[in-house]
Short mmCIF file of C-alpha atoms in Angstrom, two decimals:
data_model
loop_
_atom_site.label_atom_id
_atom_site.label_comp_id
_atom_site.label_asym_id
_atom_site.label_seq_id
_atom_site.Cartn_x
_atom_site.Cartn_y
_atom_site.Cartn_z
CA UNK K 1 122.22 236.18 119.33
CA UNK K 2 121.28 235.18 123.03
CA UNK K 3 117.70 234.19 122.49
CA UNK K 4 116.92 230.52 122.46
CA UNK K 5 115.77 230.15 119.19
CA UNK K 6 118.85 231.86 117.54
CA UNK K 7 121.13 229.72 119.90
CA UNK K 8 119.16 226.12 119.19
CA UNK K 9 119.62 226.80 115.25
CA UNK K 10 123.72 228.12 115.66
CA UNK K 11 123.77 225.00 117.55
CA UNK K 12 122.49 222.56 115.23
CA UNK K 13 124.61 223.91 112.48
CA UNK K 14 127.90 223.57 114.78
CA UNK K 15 126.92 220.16 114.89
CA UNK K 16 126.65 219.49 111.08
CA UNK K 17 129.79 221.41 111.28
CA UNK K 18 128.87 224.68 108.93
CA UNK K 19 129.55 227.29 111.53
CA UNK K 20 132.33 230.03 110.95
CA UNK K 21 135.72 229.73 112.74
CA UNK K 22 133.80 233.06 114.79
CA UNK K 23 131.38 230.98 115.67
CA UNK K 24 132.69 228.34 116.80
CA UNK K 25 134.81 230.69 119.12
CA UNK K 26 131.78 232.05 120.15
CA UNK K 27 130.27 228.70 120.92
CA UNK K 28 133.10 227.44 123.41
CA UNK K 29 133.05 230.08 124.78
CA UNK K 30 129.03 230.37 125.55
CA UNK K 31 129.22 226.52 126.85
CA UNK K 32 131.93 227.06 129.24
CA UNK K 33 130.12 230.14 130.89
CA UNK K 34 127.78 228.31 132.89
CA UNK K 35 126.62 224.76 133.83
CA UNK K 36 123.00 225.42 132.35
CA UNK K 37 125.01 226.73 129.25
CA UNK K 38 126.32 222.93 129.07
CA UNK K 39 123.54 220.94 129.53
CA UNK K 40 121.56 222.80 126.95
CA UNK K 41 124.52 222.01 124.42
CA UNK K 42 124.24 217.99 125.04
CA UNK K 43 120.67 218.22 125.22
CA UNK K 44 120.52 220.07 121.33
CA UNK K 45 123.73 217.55 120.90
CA UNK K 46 121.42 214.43 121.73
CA UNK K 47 118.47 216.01 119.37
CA UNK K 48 120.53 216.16 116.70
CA UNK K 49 122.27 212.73 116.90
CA UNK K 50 118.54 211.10 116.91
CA UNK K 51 117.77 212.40 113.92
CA UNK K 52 121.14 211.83 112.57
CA UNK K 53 122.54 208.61 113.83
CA UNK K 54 126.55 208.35 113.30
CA UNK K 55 127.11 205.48 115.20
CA UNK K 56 128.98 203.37 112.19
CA UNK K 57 131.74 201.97 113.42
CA UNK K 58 131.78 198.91 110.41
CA UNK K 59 135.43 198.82 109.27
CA UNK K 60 134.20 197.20 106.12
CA UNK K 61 132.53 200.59 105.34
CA UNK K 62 135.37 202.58 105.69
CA UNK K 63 137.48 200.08 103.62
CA UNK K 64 134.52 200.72 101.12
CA UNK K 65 135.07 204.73 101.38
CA UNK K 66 138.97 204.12 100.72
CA UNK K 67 138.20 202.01 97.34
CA UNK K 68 135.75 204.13 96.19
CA UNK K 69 137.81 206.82 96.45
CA UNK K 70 141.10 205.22 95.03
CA UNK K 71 139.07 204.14 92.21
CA UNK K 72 137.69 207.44 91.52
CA UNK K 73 141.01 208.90 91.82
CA UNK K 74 142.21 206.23 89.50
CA UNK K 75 139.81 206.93 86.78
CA UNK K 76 140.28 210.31 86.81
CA UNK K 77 144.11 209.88 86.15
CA UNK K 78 143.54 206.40 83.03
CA UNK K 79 141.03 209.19 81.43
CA UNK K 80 144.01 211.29 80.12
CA UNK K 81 145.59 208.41 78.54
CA UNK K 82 149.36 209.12 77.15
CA UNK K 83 148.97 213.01 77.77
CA UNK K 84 150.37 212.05 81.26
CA UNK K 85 153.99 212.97 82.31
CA UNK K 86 156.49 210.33 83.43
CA UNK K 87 156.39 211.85 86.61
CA UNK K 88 152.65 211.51 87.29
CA UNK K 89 152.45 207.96 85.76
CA UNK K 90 155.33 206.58 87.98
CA UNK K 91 153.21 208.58 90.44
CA UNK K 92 150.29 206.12 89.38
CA UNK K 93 152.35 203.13 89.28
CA UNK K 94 152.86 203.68 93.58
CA UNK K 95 149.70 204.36 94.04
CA UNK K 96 148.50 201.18 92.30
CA UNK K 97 151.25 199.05 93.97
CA UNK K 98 150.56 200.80 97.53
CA UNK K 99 146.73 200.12 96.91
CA UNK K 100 147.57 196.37 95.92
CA UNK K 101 150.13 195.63 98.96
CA UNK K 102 147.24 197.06 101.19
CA UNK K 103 144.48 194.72 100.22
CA UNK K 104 146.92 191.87 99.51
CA UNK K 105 147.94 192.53 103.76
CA UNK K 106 143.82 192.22 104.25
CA UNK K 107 143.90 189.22 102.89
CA UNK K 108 147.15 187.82 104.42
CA UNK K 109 145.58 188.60 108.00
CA UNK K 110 148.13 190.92 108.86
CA UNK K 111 145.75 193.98 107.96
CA UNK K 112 145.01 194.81 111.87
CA UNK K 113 148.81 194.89 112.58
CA UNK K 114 149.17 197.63 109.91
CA UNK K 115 146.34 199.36 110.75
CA UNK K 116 145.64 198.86 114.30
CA UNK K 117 148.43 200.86 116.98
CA UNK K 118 148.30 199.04 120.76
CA UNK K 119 149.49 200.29 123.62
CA UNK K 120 150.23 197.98 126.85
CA UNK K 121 151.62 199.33 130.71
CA UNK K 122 153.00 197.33 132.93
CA UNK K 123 152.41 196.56 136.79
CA UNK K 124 152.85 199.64 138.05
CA UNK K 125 153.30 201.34 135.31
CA UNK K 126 151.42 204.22 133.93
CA UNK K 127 151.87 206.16 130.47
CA UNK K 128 149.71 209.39 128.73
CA UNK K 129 148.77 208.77 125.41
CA UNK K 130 148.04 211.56 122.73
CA UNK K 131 145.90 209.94 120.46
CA UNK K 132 145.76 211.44 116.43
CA UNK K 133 142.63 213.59 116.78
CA UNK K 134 144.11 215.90 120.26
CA UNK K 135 142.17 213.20 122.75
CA UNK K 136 144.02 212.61 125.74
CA UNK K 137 144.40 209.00 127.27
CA UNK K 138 146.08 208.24 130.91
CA UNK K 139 146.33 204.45 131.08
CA UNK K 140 146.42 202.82 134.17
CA UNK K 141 148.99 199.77 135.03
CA UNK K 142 148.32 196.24 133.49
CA UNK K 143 146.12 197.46 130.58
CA UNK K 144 145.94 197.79 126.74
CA UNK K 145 144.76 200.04 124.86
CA UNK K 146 144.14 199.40 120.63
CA UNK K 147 143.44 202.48 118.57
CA UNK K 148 143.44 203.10 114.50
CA UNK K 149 146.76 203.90 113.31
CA UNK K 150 145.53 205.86 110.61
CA UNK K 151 142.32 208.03 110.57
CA UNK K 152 141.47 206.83 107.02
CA UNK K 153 140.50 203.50 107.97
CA UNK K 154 137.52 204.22 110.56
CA UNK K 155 134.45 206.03 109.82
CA UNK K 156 134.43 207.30 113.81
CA UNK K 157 136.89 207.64 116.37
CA UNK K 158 136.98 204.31 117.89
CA UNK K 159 139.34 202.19 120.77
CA UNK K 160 139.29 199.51 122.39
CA UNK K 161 140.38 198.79 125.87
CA UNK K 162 140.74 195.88 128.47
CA UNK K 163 142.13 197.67 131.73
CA UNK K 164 141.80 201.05 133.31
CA UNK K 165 141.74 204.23 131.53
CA UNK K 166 140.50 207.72 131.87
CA UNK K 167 140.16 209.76 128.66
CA UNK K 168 139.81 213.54 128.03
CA UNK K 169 137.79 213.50 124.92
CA UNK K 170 138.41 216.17 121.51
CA UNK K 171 134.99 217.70 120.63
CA UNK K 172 133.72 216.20 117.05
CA UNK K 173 130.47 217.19 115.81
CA UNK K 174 130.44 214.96 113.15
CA UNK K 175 132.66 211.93 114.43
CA UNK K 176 131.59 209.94 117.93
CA UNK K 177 134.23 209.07 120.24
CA UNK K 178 133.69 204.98 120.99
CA UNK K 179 135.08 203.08 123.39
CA UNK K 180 134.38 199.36 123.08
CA UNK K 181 135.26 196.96 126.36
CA UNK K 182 135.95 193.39 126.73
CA UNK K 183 132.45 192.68 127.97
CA UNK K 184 130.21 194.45 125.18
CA UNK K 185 129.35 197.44 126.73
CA UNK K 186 130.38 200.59 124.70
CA UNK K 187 130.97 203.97 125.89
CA UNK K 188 129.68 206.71 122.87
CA UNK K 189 131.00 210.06 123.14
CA UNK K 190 131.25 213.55 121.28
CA UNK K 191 133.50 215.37 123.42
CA UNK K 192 133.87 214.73 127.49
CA UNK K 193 136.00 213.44 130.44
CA UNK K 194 135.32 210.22 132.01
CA UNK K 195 136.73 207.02 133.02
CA UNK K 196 136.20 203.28 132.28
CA UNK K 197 137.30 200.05 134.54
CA UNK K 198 137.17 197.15 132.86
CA UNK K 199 139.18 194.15 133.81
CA UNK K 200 137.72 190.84 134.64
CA UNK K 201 135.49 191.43 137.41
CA UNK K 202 133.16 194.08 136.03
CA UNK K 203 133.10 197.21 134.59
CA UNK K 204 132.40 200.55 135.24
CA UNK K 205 132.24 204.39 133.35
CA UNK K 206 132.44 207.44 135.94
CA UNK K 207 131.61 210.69 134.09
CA UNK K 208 133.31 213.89 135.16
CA UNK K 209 132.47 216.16 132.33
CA UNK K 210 129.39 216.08 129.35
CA UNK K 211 127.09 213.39 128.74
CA UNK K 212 128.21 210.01 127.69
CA UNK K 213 125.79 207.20 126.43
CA UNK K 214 126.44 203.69 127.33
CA UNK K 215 125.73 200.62 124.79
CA UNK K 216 125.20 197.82 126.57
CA UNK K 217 124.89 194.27 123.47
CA UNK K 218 122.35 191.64 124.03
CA UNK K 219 121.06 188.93 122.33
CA UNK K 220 117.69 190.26 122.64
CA UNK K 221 118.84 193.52 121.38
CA UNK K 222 120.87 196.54 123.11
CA UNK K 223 120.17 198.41 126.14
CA UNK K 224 120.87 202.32 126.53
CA UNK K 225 121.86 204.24 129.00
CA UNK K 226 122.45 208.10 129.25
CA UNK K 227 125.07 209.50 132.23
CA UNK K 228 125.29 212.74 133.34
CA UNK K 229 128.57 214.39 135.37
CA UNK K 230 128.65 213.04 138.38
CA UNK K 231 127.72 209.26 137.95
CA UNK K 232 128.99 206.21 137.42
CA UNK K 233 127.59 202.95 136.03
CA UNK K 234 128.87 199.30 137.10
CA UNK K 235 128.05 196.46 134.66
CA UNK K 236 128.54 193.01 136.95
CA UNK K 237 129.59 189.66 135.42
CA UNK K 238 125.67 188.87 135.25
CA UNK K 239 125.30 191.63 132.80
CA UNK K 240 123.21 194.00 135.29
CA UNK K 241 123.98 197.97 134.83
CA UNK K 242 123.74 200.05 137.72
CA UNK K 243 123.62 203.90 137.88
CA UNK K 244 124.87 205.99 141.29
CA UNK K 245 126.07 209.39 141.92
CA UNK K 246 129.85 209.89 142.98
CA UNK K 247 130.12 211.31 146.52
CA UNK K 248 133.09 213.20 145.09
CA UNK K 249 133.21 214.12 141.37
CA UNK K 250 136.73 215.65 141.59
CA UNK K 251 138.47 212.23 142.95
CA UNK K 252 137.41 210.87 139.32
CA UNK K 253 140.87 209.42 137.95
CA UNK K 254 142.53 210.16 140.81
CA UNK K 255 144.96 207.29 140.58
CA UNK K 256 146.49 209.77 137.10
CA UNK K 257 148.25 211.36 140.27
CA UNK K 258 148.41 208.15 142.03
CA UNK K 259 146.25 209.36 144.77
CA UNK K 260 143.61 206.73 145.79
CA UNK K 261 139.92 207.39 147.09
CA UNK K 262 138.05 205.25 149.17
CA UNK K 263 134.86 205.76 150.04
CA UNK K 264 133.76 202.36 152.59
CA UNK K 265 135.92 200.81 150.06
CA UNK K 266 136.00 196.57 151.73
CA UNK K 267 139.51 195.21 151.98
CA UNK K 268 138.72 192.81 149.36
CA UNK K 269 137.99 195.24 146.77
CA UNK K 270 141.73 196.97 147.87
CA UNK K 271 143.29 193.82 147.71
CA UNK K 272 142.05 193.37 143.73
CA UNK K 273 143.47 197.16 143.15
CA UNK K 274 146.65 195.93 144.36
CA UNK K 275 146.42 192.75 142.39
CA UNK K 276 145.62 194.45 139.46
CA UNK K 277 147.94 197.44 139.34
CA UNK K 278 150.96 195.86 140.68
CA UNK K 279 150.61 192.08 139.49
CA UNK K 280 151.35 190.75 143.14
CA UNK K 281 149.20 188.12 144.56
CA UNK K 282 146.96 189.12 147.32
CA UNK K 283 145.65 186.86 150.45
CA UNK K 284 142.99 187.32 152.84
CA UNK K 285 143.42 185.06 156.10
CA UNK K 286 139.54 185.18 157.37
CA UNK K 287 136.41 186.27 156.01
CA UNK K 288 135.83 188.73 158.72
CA UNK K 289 138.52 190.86 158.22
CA UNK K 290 137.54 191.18 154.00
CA UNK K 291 134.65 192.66 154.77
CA UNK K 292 136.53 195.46 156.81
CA UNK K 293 136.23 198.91 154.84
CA UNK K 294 138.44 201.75 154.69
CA UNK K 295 137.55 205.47 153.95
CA UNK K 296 139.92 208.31 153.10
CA UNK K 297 143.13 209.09 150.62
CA UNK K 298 146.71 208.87 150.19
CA UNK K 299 149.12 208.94 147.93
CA UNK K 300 151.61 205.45 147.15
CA UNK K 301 153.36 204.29 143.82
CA UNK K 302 154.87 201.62 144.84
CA UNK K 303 152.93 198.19 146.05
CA UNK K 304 154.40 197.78 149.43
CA UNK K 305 153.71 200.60 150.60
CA UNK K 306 150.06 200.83 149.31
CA UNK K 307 149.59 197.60 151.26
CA UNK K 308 151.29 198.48 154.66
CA UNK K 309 149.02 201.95 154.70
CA UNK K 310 145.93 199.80 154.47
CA UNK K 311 146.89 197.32 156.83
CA UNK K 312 148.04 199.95 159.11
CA UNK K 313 145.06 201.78 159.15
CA UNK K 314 143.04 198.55 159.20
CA UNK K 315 144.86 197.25 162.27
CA UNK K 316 145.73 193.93 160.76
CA UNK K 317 148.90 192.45 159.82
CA UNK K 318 150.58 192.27 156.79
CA UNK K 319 153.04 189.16 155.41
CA UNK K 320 155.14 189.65 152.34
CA UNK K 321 156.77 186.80 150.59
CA UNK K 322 157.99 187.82 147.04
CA UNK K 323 155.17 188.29 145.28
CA UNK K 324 152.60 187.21 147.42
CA UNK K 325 151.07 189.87 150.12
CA UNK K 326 148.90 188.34 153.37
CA UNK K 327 146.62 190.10 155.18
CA UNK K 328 145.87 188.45 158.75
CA UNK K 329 144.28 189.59 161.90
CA UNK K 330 146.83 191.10 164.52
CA UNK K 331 148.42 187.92 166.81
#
């Protein structure tokens, strides 16, 4: 069962999703024994998905699916005429009048609401978020996160989010993991751990774990990109993606434990962390001392201190007025 050949076809059919629960077992198993193991998993995975492209994420389709389906099931039920029992006709009767109240909330705008579950933190505030298919989501403080209510009414497993999350992705052979951002990049996913920043500055997917492909929507058409563990990819305001490695793979989502990493991380870049995360507004007295960059890792929940450990270790001063933090040079 260990040559290539044997493995490439026991692959392929995992992916269709005809393998036996044995299998499967086996499978998980074979792909967590090494990192070579891995990489030829992703790189059957990718094979397959070219030749059979899921990426659908049209909710018009899947509202399609449903109606073709509740008609079918409809028909099937009329065809019997009056040999049906009270109990399956008042049976009907709900159905029809829970199919009717459904399309009549389409068309009252409201559909989203019903269908559509959203999840907010506030400054400072973090929550984990089990979503319906066993993936795991930690978002960060001052984000949202929107994700189908209900799996009937998406054809793949797809999120939105404006904010910070990291995400611990369910393996579905048949059903792509999609997160869409704010500024019309999506991440596309089958089963992985990685992390996406997007907030109004830019935005950014660091992979930990598997392979993730980024979507990137033009008007000239869209742009792909393929990540492996260890990188990360930074979309700027003017659109530009750019691929590096991460010095330190294990610090991805580090802020889950609210630890923060900084690699020659400038002071302004802090101060929008703070900004972010806690809500307060941040000031930089002097050009000179925003360019300063810190290196290192600690651990802080709470705002003030965050900022006093950077200013400390910056050797500049720090002013707090309410909301409001300055950073100055020393007097």
């Amino acid at each position: 069962m260990h040559d290539k050949d044997t493995i490439k076809e026991l692959l392929l059919n995992y992916f269709k999703g005809s393998v036996s629960v044995i299998q499967k077992k086996w499978i998980d198993d074979w792909v967590n024994e090494s990192l070579e193991n891995e990489e030829v998993f992703y790189s059957y995975l990718e094979e397959w998905e070219r030749k059979n492209p899921q990426y659908l994420t049209d909710t018009e389709q899947a509202l399609v699916t449903f109606r073709n389906k509740s008609e079918s099931g409809i028909s099937q039920k009329i065809g019997s005429g009056s040999s049906l029992k009270p109990q399956k006709r008042r049976a009907l009767k709900l159905f029809l009048v829970a199919s009717l109240t459904l399309f009549g909330l389409l068309f009252l705008g409201t559909f989203d609401k019903v269908t559509v579950k959203t999840y907010n933190t506030g400054y400072g505030e973090m929550i984990t978020i089990t979503l319906y298919d066993g993936t795991i989501v930690h978002l960060n403080a001052n984000s949202e996160l929107k994700t189908p209510r209900f799996a009937l009414f998406s054809n793949s497993r797809k999120v939105e989010l404006l904010g910070e999350a990291s995400f611990n992705v369910t393996h579905d052979p048949i059903n792509k993991f999609i997160v869409h951002t704010m500024n019309g990049l999506d991440v596309i996913v089958h089963g992985t751990e990685f992390t996406v920043y997007n907030r109004r500055h830019n935005t950014e997917v660091q992979l930990k774990s598997g392979k993730v492909e980024l979507i990137k929507h033009n008007a000239n058409g869209d742009e792909s990109v393929l990540m492996k563990p260890g990188e990360k990819v930074r979309m700027e305001i003017d659109g530009v993606l750019q691929k590096e490695k991460v010095k330190a793979p294990e610090d991805i989502a580090s802020w889950t434990q609210y630890r923060y990493v900084f690699d020659q991380t400038s002071l302004i870049e802090i101060a929008r962390i703070i900004s972010d995360n806690y809500g307060v507004e941040v000031e930089i007295s002097g050009d000179s001392i925003g360019k300063r960059t810190l290196s290192g890792s600690f651990r802080s929940e709470d705002a003030k201190e965050f900022a006093e450990a950077v200013a400390q270790v910056l050797g500049i001063s720090l002013v707090i007025e309410k909301k409001r933090f300055r950073f100055a040079k020393m007097d």
